[in-house]
């Protein structure tokens, strides 16, 4: 019997092809476009999704069904001693609490990692877990390490439009209207389990500089003596993401920077044109 199966969902930004290459198991996140339900990576591909946004489609997200999660776990437990399950941060979605409640029926066999991660930092946790397991560390110990190290990550996000945050109730309609008039681009941060305000910028050029400066402070401060993975992320047009990657690389010429497209489950809340820079301590 194999030692452990690793499960995450598409909030990590890991694609089905990447999951197969890595040998992990992926749960597609559900989302809706004008009332039609889709599964990320299976229906409504990114180009179709962003085209729908330009047509003012109503979009929303939901959790994977408990039945789907249980069926996957039970299939994996037939030939694995344990499952290590990575949902997105409990501070950003109820999917983590749902998974924890379900895992109570599988004591010592299903371990739900709540290490306050999302997107590229969540994906890095999966890679860290694989490395630790290859080194012979037990599933229980890996679970504990990942939760203790969870806050050793940093994300800054510049949102191009407040339309979708307004629809989800995260900003008021008046605030969104004022931001549009003044060309304000909010820079948000994830330094723990939640998404918080960081700064406001006049235009995306200033927002990018604020993010790069904040990340420079983090790398020279909190992570000064650590080996970290550094990421540039984006939503929408690939060409915009590639331009942002070059800017991040120019700001940090001595570091490897990886590019990632934000998953649709996140884009439902931030829309197109969002840029982010993130880092995660490597374990």
Coordinates of C-alpha atoms in Angstrom, one line a residue:
X1 CA 0.0 0.0 0.0
X2 CA 1.3 3.5 -0.9
X3 CA 2.0 5.9 1.9
X4 CA 0.0 9.0 1.2
X5 CA -2.2 10.6 -1.5
X6 CA -2.1 14.4 -1.9
X7 CA -5.4 16.1 -2.8
X8 CA -6.0 19.7 -3.6
X9 CA -8.4 21.8 -5.6
X10 CA -8.1 24.1 -8.6
X11 CA -7.9 27.1 -6.2
X12 CA -4.3 26.2 -6.1
X13 CA -3.9 27.1 -9.8
X14 CA -2.6 23.6 -10.5
X15 CA -4.1 22.3 -13.8
X16 CA -5.2 18.7 -14.5
X17 CA -2.1 18.1 -16.6
X18 CA 0.2 19.4 -13.9
X19 CA -1.6 17.3 -11.3
X20 CA -1.1 14.2 -13.4
X21 CA 2.6 15.0 -13.9
X22 CA 3.0 15.6 -10.1
X23 CA 1.1 12.5 -9.1
X24 CA -1.5 14.4 -7.1
X25 CA -5.3 14.4 -7.2
X26 CA -7.3 17.5 -8.2
X27 CA -10.8 18.5 -7.3
X28 CA -12.3 21.0 -9.9
X29 CA -13.9 24.0 -8.2
X30 CA -17.5 24.8 -9.3
X31 CA -18.4 28.2 -10.6
X32 CA -21.4 29.7 -12.3
X33 CA -21.7 32.0 -15.4
X34 CA -25.1 33.5 -15.9
X35 CA -26.6 30.7 -13.8
X36 CA -24.9 27.9 -15.7
X37 CA -22.8 25.7 -13.5
X38 CA -19.2 24.8 -14.6
X39 CA -16.2 22.9 -13.2
X40 CA -12.9 24.6 -13.4
X41 CA -10.6 23.0 -16.0
X42 CA -13.4 20.9 -17.5
X43 CA -16.0 23.3 -18.9
X44 CA -15.9 27.1 -19.7
X45 CA -12.3 27.5 -20.5
X46 CA -10.5 30.7 -19.4
X47 CA -10.9 32.5 -22.7
X48 CA -14.6 31.8 -22.7
X49 CA -14.9 32.9 -19.1
X50 CA -13.1 36.3 -19.7
X51 CA -15.1 36.8 -22.9
X52 CA -18.3 36.4 -20.7
X53 CA -17.0 39.0 -18.3
X54 CA -16.7 41.5 -21.1
X55 CA -20.3 40.8 -21.8
X56 CA -21.2 41.7 -18.2
X57 CA -22.0 38.1 -17.2
X58 CA -23.0 37.3 -13.6
X59 CA -20.4 35.0 -12.1
X60 CA -20.2 33.3 -8.7
X61 CA -18.4 30.4 -7.0
X62 CA -19.4 27.5 -4.8
X63 CA -17.8 24.7 -2.9
X64 CA -17.2 21.1 -4.2
X65 CA -19.9 18.8 -3.1
X66 CA -19.2 16.8 0.1
X67 CA -20.2 13.6 -1.8
X68 CA -17.5 14.2 -4.4
X69 CA -14.8 14.7 -1.8
X70 CA -15.8 11.6 0.1
X71 CA -15.9 9.5 -3.0
X72 CA -12.4 10.6 -3.9
X73 CA -11.0 10.0 -0.4
X74 CA -12.5 6.5 -0.2
X75 CA -11.1 5.6 -3.6
X76 CA -7.7 6.8 -2.6
X77 CA -7.8 5.1 0.8
X78 CA -8.2 1.7 -0.9
X79 CA -4.5 1.8 -1.9
X80 CA -3.0 4.6 0.2
X81 CA -2.5 4.6 4.0
X82 CA -3.6 8.2 4.3
X83 CA -4.8 11.3 2.4
X84 CA -3.3 14.8 2.8
X85 CA -6.0 17.2 1.7
X86 CA -5.2 20.9 0.8
X87 CA -8.2 23.2 0.5
X88 CA -7.9 27.0 0.3
X89 CA -7.5 29.1 3.5
X90 CA -10.3 28.7 6.0
X91 CA -10.4 32.5 6.2
X92 CA -11.4 32.8 2.5
X93 CA -13.8 29.9 2.0
X94 CA -15.9 27.5 3.9
X95 CA -14.5 24.6 1.9
X96 CA -11.8 24.0 4.5
X97 CA -14.3 23.7 7.4
X98 CA -16.4 21.4 5.3
X99 CA -13.4 19.1 4.6
X100 CA -12.4 19.1 8.3
X101 CA -15.9 18.1 9.2
X102 CA -15.9 15.2 6.7
X103 CA -12.4 14.1 7.8
X104 CA -13.7 13.5 11.3
X105 CA -15.1 10.2 10.0
X106 CA -11.6 9.2 8.9
X107 CA -9.4 9.6 12.0
X108 CA -5.7 9.0 11.4
X109 CA -6.3 8.5 7.7
X110 CA -7.4 11.9 6.3
X111 CA -5.5 15.0 7.3
X112 CA -6.9 18.4 6.2
X113 CA -4.1 21.1 5.9
X114 CA -5.4 24.5 6.9
X115 CA -2.2 26.5 6.4
X116 CA -3.9 29.8 5.3
X117 CA -2.9 29.5 1.6
X118 CA -4.4 30.2 -1.7
X119 CA -3.3 30.1 -5.4
X120 CA 0.5 29.9 -5.9
X121 CA 1.3 29.7 -2.2
X122 CA -1.2 26.8 -1.9
X123 CA 0.5 25.1 -4.9
X124 CA 3.9 25.6 -3.2
X125 CA 2.6 23.8 -0.1
X126 CA 1.7 20.8 -2.2
X127 CA 5.3 20.7 -3.6
X128 CA 6.7 21.1 0.0
X129 CA 4.5 18.2 1.2
X130 CA 5.8 16.0 -1.6
X131 CA 9.4 16.8 -0.7
X132 CA 8.9 16.1 3.0
X133 CA 7.1 12.8 2.3
X134 CA 10.0 11.7 0.0
X135 CA 12.3 12.4 2.9
X136 CA 10.5 9.8 4.9
X137 CA 8.6 12.2 7.2
X138 CA 5.2 10.7 8.3
X139 CA 1.9 12.1 7.0
X140 CA 1.0 13.3 10.5
X141 CA 4.3 15.1 10.9
X142 CA 4.0 16.7 7.5
X143 CA 0.5 17.9 8.4
X144 CA 1.9 19.6 11.5
X145 CA 4.9 21.1 9.8
X146 CA 2.7 22.7 7.0
X147 CA 0.3 24.2 9.5
X148 CA 3.0 25.6 11.6
X149 CA 4.8 27.1 8.6
X150 CA 1.6 28.3 6.9
X151 CA 2.0 32.0 7.6
X152 CA 5.5 32.1 6.0
X153 CA 4.0 33.4 2.7
X154 CA 3.1 36.8 1.4
X155 CA 0.8 37.9 -1.4
X156 CA 0.1 41.4 -2.8
X157 CA -2.8 41.8 -5.3
X158 CA -3.6 44.9 -7.5
X159 CA -7.2 44.7 -8.6
X160 CA -8.0 46.5 -11.9
X161 CA -11.8 46.8 -11.2
X162 CA -13.9 46.7 -8.0
X163 CA -17.0 45.5 -10.0
X164 CA -16.8 41.9 -8.8
X165 CA -15.7 42.7 -5.2
X166 CA -18.7 45.0 -5.1
X167 CA -21.0 42.2 -6.3
X168 CA -19.7 39.9 -3.6
X169 CA -20.3 42.5 -0.9
X170 CA -16.6 43.0 -0.1
X171 CA -16.8 46.7 -1.1
X172 CA -19.7 49.1 -1.2
X173 CA -21.2 50.4 -4.4
X174 CA -20.3 54.0 -3.4
X175 CA -16.7 53.0 -2.8
X176 CA -16.5 51.2 -6.1
X177 CA -17.9 54.2 -7.9
X178 CA -15.5 56.6 -6.2
X179 CA -12.6 54.4 -7.1
X180 CA -13.6 54.3 -10.8
X181 CA -13.9 58.1 -10.9
X182 CA -10.5 58.6 -9.3
X183 CA -8.8 55.7 -11.1
X184 CA -8.0 54.2 -7.8
X185 CA -6.5 50.7 -7.9
X186 CA -6.7 49.0 -4.5
X187 CA -3.7 46.9 -3.5
X188 CA -4.7 44.0 -1.3
X189 CA -2.6 41.7 0.8
X190 CA -2.8 38.2 2.2
X191 CA -0.4 37.9 5.1
X192 CA -2.4 35.4 7.0
X193 CA -5.7 33.7 6.4
X194 CA -7.7 36.7 5.1
X195 CA -7.7 39.2 2.3
X196 CA -7.0 42.7 3.7
X197 CA -6.5 46.2 2.3
X198 CA -2.9 47.3 1.9
X199 CA -2.8 50.6 0.0
X200 CA -4.6 52.6 -2.7
X201 CA -2.8 53.6 -5.9
X202 CA -3.6 56.1 -8.6
X203 CA -3.5 53.8 -11.6
X204 CA -2.1 50.4 -12.2
X205 CA 1.5 51.6 -12.8
X206 CA 1.7 53.0 -9.2
X207 CA -0.1 49.8 -7.9
X208 CA 2.6 47.7 -9.4
X209 CA 5.4 49.7 -7.8
X210 CA 3.7 49.5 -4.4
X211 CA 3.5 45.7 -4.7
X212 CA 7.1 45.4 -5.8
X213 CA 8.3 47.7 -3.0
X214 CA 6.2 45.7 -0.4
X215 CA 7.7 42.4 -1.7
X216 CA 11.2 43.9 -1.6
X217 CA 10.6 44.8 2.1
X218 CA 9.4 41.2 2.8
X219 CA 12.3 39.5 1.1
X220 CA 14.8 41.8 2.9
X221 CA 12.9 41.5 6.3
X222 CA 10.7 38.5 7.1
X223 CA 12.3 36.2 4.6
X224 CA 15.8 37.6 4.7
X225 CA 17.5 34.3 5.8
X226 CA 15.0 32.0 4.0
X227 CA 14.9 30.2 0.7
X228 CA 11.7 31.4 -1.0
X229 CA 9.7 30.7 -4.1
X230 CA 8.7 33.9 -5.9
X231 CA 5.7 34.3 -8.2
X232 CA 4.1 36.7 -10.6
X233 CA 0.4 36.1 -11.2
X234 CA -2.3 37.6 -13.3
X235 CA -5.8 37.3 -14.6
X236 CA -7.0 37.8 -18.2
X237 CA -4.7 38.2 -21.2
X238 CA -1.6 36.1 -21.2
X239 CA 0.4 38.9 -22.8
X240 CA -0.3 41.1 -19.7
X241 CA 0.9 38.3 -17.5
X242 CA 4.1 37.9 -19.5
X243 CA 4.8 41.7 -19.3
X244 CA 4.2 41.6 -15.5
X245 CA 6.6 38.7 -15.2
X246 CA 9.3 40.7 -16.9
X247 CA 8.7 43.6 -14.5
X248 CA 9.0 41.3 -11.5
X249 CA 12.1 39.7 -12.9
X250 CA 13.7 43.1 -13.4
X251 CA 12.9 44.1 -9.8
X252 CA 14.4 40.9 -8.5
X253 CA 17.1 40.0 -11.0
X254 CA 18.9 37.5 -8.7
X255 CA 15.8 35.4 -8.1
X256 CA 13.9 32.8 -10.1
X257 CA 10.3 34.1 -10.7
X258 CA 7.5 31.8 -11.9
X259 CA 4.4 33.0 -13.7
X260 CA 1.0 31.7 -12.9
X261 CA -2.5 32.5 -14.1
X262 CA -5.0 33.1 -11.3
X263 CA -7.6 30.3 -11.2
X264 CA -11.1 31.1 -12.4
X265 CA -12.5 30.6 -8.9
X266 CA -10.5 33.6 -7.8
X267 CA -11.1 35.6 -11.0
X268 CA -14.8 35.4 -10.3
X269 CA -14.1 37.8 -7.4
X270 CA -11.4 40.0 -8.9
X271 CA -12.2 40.1 -12.7
X272 CA -9.7 40.5 -15.5
X273 CA -6.6 42.7 -15.4
X274 CA -5.6 41.7 -11.8
X275 CA -1.9 41.4 -11.1
X276 CA -0.2 39.9 -8.1
X277 CA 3.3 39.1 -6.7
X278 CA 3.7 36.4 -4.1
X279 CA 6.4 34.5 -2.2
X280 CA 6.4 31.4 -0.1
X281 CA 9.2 30.0 2.2
X282 CA 10.4 26.7 0.8
X283 CA 10.4 23.9 3.4

